[in-house]
CSV table of C-alpha atoms in Angstrom, one decimal:
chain,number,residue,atom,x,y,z
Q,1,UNK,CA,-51.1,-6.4,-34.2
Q,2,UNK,CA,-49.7,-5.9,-37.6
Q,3,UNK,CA,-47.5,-3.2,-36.2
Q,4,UNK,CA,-46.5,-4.9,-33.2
Q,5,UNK,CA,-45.3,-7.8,-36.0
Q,6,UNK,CA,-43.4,-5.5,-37.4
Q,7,UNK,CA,-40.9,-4.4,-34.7
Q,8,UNK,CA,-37.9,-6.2,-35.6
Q,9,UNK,CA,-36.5,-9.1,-32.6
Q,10,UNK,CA,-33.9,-7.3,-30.6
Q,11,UNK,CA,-36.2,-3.7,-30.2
Q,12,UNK,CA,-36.6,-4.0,-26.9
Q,13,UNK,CA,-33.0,-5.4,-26.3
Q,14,UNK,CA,-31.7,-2.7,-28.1
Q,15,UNK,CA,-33.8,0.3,-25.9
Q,16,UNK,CA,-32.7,-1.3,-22.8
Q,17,UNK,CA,-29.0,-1.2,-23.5
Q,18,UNK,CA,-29.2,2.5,-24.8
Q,19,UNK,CA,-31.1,3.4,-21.5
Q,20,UNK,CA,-28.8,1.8,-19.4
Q,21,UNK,CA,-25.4,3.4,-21.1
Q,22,UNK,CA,-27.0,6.7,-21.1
Q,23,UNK,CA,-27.8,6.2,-17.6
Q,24,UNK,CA,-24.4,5.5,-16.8
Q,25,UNK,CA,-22.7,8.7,-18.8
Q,26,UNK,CA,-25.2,10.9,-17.3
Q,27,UNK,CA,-24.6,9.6,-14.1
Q,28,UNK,CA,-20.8,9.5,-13.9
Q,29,UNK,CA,-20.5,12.9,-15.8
Q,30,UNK,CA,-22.7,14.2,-12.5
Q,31,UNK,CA,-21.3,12.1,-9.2
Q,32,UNK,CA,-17.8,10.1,-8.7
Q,33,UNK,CA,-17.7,7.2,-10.4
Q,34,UNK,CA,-16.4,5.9,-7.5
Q,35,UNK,CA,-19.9,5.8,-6.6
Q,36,UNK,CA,-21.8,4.6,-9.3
Q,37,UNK,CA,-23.9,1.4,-8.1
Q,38,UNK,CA,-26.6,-1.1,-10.4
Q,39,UNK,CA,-29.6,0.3,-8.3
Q,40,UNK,CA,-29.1,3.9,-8.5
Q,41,UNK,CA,-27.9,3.4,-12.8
Q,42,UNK,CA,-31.1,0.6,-12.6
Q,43,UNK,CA,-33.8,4.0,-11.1
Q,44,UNK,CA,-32.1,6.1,-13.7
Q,45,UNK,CA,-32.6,4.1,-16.7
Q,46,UNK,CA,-36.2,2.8,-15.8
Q,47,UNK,CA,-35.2,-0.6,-15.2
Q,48,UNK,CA,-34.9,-3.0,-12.8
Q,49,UNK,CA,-31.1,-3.4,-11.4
Q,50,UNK,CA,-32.0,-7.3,-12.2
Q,51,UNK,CA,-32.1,-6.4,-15.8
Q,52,UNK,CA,-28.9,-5.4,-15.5
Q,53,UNK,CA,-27.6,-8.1,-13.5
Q,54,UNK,CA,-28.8,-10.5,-15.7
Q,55,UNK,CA,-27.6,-8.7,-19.2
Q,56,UNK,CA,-24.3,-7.5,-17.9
Q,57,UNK,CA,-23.2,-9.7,-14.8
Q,58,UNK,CA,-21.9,-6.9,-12.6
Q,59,UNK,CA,-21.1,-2.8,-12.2
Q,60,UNK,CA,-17.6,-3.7,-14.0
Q,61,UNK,CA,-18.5,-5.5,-17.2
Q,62,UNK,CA,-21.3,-2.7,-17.6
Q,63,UNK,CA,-18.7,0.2,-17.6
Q,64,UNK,CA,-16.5,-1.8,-19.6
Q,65,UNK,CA,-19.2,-2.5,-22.3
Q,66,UNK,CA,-20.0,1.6,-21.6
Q,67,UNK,CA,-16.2,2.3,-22.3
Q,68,UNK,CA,-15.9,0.4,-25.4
Q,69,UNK,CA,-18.6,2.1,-27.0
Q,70,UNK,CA,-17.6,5.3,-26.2
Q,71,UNK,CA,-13.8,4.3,-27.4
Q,72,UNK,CA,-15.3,2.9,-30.8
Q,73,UNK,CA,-13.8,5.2,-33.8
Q,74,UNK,CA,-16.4,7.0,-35.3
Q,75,UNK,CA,-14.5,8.8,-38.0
Q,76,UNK,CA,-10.9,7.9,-40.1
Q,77,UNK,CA,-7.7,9.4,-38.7
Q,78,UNK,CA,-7.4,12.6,-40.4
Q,79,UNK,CA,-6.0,12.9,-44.3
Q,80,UNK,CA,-2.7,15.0,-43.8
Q,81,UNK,CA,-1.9,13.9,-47.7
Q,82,UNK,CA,1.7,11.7,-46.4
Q,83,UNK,CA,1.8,9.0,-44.0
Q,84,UNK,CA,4.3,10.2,-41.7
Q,85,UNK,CA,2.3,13.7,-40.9
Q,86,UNK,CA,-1.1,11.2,-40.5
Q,87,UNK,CA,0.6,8.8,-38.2
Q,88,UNK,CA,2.1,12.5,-36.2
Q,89,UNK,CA,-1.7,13.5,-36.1
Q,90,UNK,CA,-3.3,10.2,-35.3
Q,91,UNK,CA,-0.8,9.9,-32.2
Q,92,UNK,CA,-0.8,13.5,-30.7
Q,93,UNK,CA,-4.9,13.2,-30.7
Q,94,UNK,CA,-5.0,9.4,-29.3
Q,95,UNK,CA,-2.7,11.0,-26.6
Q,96,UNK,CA,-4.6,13.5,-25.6
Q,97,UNK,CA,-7.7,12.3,-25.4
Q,98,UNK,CA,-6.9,9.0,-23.6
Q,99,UNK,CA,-4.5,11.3,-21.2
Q,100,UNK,CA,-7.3,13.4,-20.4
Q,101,UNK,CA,-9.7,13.0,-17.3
Q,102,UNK,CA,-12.6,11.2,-19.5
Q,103,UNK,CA,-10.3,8.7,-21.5
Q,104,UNK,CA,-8.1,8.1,-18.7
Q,105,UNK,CA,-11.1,6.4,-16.8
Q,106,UNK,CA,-12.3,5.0,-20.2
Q,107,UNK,CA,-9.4,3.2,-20.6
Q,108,UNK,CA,-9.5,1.6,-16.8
Q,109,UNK,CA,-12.6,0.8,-17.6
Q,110,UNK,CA,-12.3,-1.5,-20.2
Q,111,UNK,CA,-10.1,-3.9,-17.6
Q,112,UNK,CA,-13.2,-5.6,-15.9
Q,113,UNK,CA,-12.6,-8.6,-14.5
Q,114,UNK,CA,-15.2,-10.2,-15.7
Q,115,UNK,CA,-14.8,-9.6,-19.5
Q,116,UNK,CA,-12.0,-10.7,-22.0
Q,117,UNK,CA,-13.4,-9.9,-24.7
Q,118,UNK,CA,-13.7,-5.5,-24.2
Q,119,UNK,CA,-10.0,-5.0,-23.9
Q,120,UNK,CA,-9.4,-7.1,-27.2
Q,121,UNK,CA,-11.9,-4.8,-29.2
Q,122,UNK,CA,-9.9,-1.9,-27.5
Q,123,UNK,CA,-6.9,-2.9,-28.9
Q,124,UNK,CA,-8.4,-3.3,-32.1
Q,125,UNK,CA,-10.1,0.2,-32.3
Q,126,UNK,CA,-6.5,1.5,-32.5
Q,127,UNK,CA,-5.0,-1.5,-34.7
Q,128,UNK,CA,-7.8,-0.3,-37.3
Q,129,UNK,CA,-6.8,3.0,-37.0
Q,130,UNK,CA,-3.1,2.4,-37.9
Q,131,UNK,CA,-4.5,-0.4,-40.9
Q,132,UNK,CA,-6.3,2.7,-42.3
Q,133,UNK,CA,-3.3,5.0,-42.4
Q,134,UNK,CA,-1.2,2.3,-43.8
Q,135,UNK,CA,-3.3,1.6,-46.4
Q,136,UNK,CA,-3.3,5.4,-47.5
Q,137,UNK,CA,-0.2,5.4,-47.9
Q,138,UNK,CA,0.3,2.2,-50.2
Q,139,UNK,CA,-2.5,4.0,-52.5
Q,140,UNK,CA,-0.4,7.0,-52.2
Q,141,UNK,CA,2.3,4.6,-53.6
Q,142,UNK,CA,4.4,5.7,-49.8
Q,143,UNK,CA,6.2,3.5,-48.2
Q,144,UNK,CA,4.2,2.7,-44.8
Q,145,UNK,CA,5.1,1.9,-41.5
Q,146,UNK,CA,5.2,-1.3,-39.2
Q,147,UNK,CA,2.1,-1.5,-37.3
Q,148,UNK,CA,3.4,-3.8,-34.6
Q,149,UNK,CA,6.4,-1.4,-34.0
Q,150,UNK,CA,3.6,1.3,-33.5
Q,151,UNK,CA,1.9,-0.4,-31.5
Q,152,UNK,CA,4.8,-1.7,-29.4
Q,153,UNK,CA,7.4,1.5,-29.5
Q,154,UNK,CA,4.4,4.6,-29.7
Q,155,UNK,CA,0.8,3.6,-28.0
Q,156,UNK,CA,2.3,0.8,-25.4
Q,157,UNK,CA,4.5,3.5,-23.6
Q,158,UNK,CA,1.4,5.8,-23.9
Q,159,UNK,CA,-0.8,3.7,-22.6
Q,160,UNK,CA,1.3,2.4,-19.8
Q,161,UNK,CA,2.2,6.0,-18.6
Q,162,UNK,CA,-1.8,6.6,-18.4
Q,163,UNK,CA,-2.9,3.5,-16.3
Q,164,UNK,CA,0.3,3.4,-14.2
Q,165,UNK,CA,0.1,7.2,-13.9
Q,166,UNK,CA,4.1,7.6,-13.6
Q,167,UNK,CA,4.8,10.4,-16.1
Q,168,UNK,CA,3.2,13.5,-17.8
Q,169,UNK,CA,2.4,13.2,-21.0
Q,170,UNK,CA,3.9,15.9,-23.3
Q,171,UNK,CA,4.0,16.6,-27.3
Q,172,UNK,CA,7.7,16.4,-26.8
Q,173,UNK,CA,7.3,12.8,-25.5
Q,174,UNK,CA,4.8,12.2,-28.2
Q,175,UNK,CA,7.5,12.9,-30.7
Q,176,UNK,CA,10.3,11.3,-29.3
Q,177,UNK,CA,8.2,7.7,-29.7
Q,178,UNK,CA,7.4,8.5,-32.9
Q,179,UNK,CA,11.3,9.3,-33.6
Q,180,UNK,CA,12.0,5.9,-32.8
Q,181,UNK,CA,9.8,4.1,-35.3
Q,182,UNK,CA,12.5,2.5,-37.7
Q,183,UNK,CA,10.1,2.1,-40.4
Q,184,UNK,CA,8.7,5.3,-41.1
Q,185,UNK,CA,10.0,7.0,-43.9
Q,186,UNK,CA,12.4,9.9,-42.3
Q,187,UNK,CA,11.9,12.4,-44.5
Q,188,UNK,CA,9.0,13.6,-43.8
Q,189,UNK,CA,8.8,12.3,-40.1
Q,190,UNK,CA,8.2,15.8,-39.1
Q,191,UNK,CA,6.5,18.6,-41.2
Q,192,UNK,CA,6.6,22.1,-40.4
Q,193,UNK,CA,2.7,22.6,-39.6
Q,194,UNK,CA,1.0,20.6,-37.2
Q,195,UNK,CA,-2.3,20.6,-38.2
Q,196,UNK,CA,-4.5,20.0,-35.0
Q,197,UNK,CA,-1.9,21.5,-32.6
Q,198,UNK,CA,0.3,24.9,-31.5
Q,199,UNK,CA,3.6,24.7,-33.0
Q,200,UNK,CA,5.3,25.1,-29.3
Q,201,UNK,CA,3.1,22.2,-28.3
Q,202,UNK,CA,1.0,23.9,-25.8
Q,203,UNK,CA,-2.4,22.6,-25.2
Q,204,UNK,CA,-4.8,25.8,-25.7
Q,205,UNK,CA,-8.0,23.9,-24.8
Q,206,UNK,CA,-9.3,22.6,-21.5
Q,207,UNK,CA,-10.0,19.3,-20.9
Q,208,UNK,CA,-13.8,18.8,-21.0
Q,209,UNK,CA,-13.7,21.1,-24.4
Q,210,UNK,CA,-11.3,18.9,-26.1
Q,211,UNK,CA,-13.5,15.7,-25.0
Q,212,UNK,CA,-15.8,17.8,-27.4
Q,213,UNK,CA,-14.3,18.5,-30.3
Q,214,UNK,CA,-12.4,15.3,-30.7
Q,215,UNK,CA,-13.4,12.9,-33.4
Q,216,UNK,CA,-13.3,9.7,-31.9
Q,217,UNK,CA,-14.8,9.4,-27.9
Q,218,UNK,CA,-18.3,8.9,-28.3
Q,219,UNK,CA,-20.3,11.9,-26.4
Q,220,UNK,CA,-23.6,10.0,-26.6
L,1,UNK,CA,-4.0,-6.1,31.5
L,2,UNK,CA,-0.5,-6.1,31.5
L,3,UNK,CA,0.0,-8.3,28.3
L,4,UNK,CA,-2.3,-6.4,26.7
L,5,UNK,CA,-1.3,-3.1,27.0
L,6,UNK,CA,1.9,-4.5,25.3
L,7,UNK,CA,-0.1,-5.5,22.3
L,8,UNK,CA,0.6,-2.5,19.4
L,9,UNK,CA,-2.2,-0.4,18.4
L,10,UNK,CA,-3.2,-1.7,14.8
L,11,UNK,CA,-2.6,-5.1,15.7
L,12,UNK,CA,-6.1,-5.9,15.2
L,13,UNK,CA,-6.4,-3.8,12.1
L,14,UNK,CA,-2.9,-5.4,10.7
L,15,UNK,CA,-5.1,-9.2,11.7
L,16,UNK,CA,-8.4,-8.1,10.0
L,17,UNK,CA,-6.1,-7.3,6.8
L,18,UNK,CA,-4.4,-10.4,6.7
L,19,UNK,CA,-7.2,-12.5,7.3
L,20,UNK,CA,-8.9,-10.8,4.5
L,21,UNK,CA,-6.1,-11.0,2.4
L,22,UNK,CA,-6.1,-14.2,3.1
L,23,UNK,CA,-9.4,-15.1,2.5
L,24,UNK,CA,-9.3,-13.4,-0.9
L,25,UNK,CA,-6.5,-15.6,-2.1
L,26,UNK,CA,-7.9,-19.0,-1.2
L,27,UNK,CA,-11.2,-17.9,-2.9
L,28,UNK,CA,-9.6,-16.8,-5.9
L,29,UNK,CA,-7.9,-19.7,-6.1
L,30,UNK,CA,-11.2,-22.1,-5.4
L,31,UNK,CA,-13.7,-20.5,-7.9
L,32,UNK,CA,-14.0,-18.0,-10.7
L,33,UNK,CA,-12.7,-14.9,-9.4
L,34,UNK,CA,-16.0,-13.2,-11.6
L,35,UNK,CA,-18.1,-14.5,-8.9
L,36,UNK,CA,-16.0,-13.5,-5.7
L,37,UNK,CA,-18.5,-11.3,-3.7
L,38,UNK,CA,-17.7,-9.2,-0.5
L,39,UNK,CA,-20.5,-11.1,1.7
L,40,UNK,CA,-18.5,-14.3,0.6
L,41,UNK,CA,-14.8,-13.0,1.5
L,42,UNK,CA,-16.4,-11.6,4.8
L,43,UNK,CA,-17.8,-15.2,5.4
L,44,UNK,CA,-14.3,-16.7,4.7
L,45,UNK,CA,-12.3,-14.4,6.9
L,46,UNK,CA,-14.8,-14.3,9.5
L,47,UNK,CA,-15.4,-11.0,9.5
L,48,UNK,CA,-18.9,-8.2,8.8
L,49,UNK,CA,-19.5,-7.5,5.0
L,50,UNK,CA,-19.4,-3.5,6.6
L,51,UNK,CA,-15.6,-4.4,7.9
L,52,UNK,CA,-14.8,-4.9,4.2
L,53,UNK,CA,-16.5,-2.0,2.8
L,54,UNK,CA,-15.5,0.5,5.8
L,55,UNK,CA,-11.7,-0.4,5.0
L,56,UNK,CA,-11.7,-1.1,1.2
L,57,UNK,CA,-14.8,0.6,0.1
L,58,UNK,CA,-15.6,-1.7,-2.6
L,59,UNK,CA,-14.8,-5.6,-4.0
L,60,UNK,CA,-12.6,-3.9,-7.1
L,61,UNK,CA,-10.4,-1.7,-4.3
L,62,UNK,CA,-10.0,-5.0,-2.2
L,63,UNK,CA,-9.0,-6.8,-5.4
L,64,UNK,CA,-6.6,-4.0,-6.4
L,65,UNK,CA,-5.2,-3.8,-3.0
L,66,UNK,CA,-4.4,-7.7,-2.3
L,67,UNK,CA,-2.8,-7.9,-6.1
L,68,UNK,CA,-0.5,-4.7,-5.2
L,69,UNK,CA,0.5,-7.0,-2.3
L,70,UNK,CA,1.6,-10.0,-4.2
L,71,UNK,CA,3.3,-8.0,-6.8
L,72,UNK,CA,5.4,-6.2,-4.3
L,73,UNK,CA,9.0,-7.1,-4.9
L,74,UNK,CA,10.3,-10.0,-2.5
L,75,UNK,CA,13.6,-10.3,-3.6
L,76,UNK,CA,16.4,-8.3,-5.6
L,77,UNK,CA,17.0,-9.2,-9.3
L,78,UNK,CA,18.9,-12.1,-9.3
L,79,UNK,CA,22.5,-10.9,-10.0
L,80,UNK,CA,24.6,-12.6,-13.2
L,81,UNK,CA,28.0,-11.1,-13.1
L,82,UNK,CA,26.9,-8.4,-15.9
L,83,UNK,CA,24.3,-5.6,-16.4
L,84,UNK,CA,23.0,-7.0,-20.3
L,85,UNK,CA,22.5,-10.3,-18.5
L,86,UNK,CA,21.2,-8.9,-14.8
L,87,UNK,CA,18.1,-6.6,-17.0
L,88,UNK,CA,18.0,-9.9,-19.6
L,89,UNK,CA,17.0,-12.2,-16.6
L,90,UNK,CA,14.7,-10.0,-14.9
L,91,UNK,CA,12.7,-8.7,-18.2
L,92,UNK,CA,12.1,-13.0,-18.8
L,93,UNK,CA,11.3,-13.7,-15.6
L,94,UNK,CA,8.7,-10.6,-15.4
L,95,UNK,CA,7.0,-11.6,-18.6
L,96,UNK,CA,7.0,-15.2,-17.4
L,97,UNK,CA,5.2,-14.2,-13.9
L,98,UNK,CA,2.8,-11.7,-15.5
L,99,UNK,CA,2.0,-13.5,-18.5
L,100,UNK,CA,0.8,-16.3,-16.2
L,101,UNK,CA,-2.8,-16.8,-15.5
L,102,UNK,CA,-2.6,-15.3,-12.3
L,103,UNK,CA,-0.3,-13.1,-13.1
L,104,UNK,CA,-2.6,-11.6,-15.9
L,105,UNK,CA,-5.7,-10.9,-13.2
L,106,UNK,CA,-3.3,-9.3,-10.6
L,107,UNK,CA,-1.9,-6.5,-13.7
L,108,UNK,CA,-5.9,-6.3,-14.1
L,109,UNK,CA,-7.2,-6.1,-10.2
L,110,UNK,CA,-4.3,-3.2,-9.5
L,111,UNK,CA,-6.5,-1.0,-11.7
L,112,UNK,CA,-9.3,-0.6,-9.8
L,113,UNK,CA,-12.0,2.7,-10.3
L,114,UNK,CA,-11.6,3.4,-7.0
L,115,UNK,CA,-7.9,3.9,-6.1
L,116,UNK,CA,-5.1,5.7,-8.2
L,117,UNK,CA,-2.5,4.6,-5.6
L,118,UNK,CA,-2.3,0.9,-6.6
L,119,UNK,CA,-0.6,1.4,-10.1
L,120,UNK,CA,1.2,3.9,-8.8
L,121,UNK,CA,2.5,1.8,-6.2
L,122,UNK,CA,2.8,-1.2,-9.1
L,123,UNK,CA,5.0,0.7,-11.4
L,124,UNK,CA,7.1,2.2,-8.7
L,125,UNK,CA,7.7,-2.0,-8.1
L,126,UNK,CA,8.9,-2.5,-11.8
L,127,UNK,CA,11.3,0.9,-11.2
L,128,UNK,CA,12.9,-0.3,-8.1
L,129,UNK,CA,13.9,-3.7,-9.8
L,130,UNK,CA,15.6,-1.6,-12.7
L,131,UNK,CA,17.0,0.7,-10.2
L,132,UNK,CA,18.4,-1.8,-8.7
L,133,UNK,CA,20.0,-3.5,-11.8
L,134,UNK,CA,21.4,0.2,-12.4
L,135,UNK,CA,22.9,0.4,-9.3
L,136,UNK,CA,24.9,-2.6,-9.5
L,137,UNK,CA,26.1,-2.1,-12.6
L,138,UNK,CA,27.4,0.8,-11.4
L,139,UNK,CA,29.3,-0.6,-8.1
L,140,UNK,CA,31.1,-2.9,-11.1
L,141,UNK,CA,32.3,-0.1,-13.3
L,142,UNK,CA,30.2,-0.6,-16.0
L,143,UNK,CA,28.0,1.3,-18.3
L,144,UNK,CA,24.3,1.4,-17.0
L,145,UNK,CA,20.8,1.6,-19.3
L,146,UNK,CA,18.5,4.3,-19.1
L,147,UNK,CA,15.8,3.3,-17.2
L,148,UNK,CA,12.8,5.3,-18.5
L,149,UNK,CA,13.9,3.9,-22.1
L,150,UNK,CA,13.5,0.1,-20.6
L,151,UNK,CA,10.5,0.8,-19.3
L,152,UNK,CA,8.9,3.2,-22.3
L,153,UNK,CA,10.2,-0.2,-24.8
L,154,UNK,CA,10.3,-2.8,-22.9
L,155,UNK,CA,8.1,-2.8,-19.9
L,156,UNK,CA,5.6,-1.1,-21.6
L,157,UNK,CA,4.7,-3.7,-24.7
L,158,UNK,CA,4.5,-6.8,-22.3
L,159,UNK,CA,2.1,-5.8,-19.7
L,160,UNK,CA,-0.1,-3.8,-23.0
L,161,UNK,CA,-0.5,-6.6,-24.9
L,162,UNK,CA,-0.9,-8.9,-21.1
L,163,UNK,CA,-3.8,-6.0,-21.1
L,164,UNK,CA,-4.9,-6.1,-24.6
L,165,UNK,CA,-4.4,-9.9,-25.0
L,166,UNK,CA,-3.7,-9.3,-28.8
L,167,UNK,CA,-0.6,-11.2,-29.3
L,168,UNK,CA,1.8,-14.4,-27.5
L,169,UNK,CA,4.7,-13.1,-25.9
L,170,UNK,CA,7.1,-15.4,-26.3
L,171,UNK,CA,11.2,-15.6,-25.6
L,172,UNK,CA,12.4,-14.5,-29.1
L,173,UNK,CA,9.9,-11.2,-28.5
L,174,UNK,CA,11.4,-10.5,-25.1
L,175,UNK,CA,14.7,-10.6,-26.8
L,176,UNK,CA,13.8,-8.2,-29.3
L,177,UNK,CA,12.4,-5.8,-27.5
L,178,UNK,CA,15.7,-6.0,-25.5
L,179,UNK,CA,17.7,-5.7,-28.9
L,180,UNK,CA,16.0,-1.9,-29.3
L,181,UNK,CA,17.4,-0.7,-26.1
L,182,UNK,CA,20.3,1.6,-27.5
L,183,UNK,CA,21.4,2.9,-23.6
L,184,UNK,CA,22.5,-0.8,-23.3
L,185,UNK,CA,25.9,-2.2,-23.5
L,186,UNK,CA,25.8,-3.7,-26.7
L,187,UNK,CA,28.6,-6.0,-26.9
L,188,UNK,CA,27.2,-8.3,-23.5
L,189,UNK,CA,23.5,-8.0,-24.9
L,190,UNK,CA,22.9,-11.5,-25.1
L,191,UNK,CA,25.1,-13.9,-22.9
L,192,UNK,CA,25.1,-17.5,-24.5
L,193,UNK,CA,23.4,-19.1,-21.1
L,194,UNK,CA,20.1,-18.1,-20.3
L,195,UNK,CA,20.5,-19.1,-17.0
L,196,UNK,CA,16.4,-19.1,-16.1
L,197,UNK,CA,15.0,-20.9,-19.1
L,198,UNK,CA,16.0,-23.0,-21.9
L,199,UNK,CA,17.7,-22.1,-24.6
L,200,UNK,CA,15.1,-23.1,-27.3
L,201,UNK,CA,12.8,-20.5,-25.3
L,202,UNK,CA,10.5,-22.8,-24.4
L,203,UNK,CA,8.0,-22.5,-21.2
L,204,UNK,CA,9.3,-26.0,-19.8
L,205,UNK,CA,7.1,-25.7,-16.5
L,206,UNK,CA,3.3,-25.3,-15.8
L,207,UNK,CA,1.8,-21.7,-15.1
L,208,UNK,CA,0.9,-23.2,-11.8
L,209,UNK,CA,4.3,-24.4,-11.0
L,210,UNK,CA,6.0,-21.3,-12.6
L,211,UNK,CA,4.6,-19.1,-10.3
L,212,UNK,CA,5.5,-21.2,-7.1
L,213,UNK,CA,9.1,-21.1,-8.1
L,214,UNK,CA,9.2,-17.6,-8.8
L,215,UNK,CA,10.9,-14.9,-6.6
L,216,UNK,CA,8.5,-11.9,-6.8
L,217,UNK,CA,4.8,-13.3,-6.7
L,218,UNK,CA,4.0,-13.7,-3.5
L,219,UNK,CA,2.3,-16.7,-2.7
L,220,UNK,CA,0.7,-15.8,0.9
């Protein structure tokens, strides 16, 4: 008894919503996703598809909530040591990991119909990201960039071109948003070495391997 | 048996779509579109549930295909006299229409799990209205915008933060996205009539009654 006081409210709450997302990535990393249904994630996770029902609502606000968590930063954008070459780094890694097969249906998958609230945190991941390397680079005593140009000028296109699906996305393109962002210091807009990528912009790793590697999409 | 020979193969089909469509709509428009459910839709059209899922496969590609429906383009861009003023109009009127409530769950339902073709298709929408702005401008001898560049900075922003619900889009933003378009004539940038909406930029008319006035969302 004095153990079972003990367990802390929410335990239980807790184990059921780490079953069910694991569940789900397990599941859509082995079938089309097209496929996925609240009975078959329900046998998979050991509980009842009602449990689900009644926590989530439907199959969409559960892959949203699933998305979300994998889309939550779990690391800083990378150091460079000046702001442009960190903004540069932050941006050619958002790119390729939301252009790529995993974040491409991440990112859809935060658009449920039935939940507001997951594309707002979305947004916010990235606003955070961009607050972080700003901040940087007033410690740094830099002059920083407009976040809501960012935003607007660099990750909207991005984003657009990966749920409309209407465009490749290159390094090249990368760089010519980032060209266009009036407020960061010129200078050093482009330094010699990219850090994380080829010089001639080819990508040398396959998809799945970069999903790996990558700081910020959540594996588990 | 002679009339019906006449009648053309996929009549029935092109009947079962429409009343489907159809259905969709006036349930959409009758209770919270969270809660619409194929058995339902089915019920209202008069149709099986295993018509539904045999055509669409699921509730989200349904959903996805009746929004690509009522965002397909009705009607040219309204002509001004002048290409600044012709791109001006249509860039108001599209944050207008898809800022609106139902314009916000239509740019959501197109990006259904199960079908890549309904962005696709939605994008191409935006594309045809600019190509058609283009084309005109051309007929009249003057300079024409770049149309990737529209769409990378000025398409792009509205429907991600329509997406991202993380800021107002008001009149003064649509202008200044407008202002960063360098491919456009600069000198007839901003007319001194709006012709659409009032000069202090504000939204004069309900959502409901916006979007029965507009030209492009279709309303049956």
């Amino acid at each position: 008894m004095a153990v079972k006081q003990r367990i802390r409210v929410g335990g239980r709450s807790a184990r059921i919503q780490s079953a069910v997302h694991q569940a789900v990535r397990r599941l859509s990393a082995a079938t089309n996703r097209d496929e996925l249904t609240v009975p078959q994630i329900a046998a998979e996770a050991g509980v009842t598809p009602s449990t689900i029902y009644r926590r989530w609502g439907d199959l969409s606000a559960l892959l949203a909530d699933v998305a979300v968590q994998r889309l939550r930063p779990i690391a800083d954008p990378e150091d460079t040591g000046a702001v442009a070459s960190d903004l540069r780094v932050f941006i050619e890694q958002f790119m390729e990991e939301m252009s790529s097969p995993v974040g491409r249906a991440l990112v859809r998958d935060v658009f449920s119909p039935s939940g507001e609230t997951y594309p707002v945190q979305c947004g916010g991941f990235t606003r955070e990201h961009l607050t972080t390397i700003v901040s940087r680079a007033k410690a740094r005593g830099e002059a920083a960039f407009d976040i809501d140009e960012v935003i607007d000028h660099v990750v909207a296109p991005i984003i657009y071109h990966i749920l409309y699906g209407d465009r490749e996305l290159t390094l090249d393109y990368c760089h010519s948003l980032l060209d266009r962002v009036r407020s960061l210091p010129a200078e050093t807009a482009r330094p010699v070495r990219a850090p994380s990528l080829r010089a001639n912009g080819s990508r040398e790793r396959a998809p799945d391997d970069t999903a790996a590697k990558n700081l910020r999409l959540r594996r588990d």
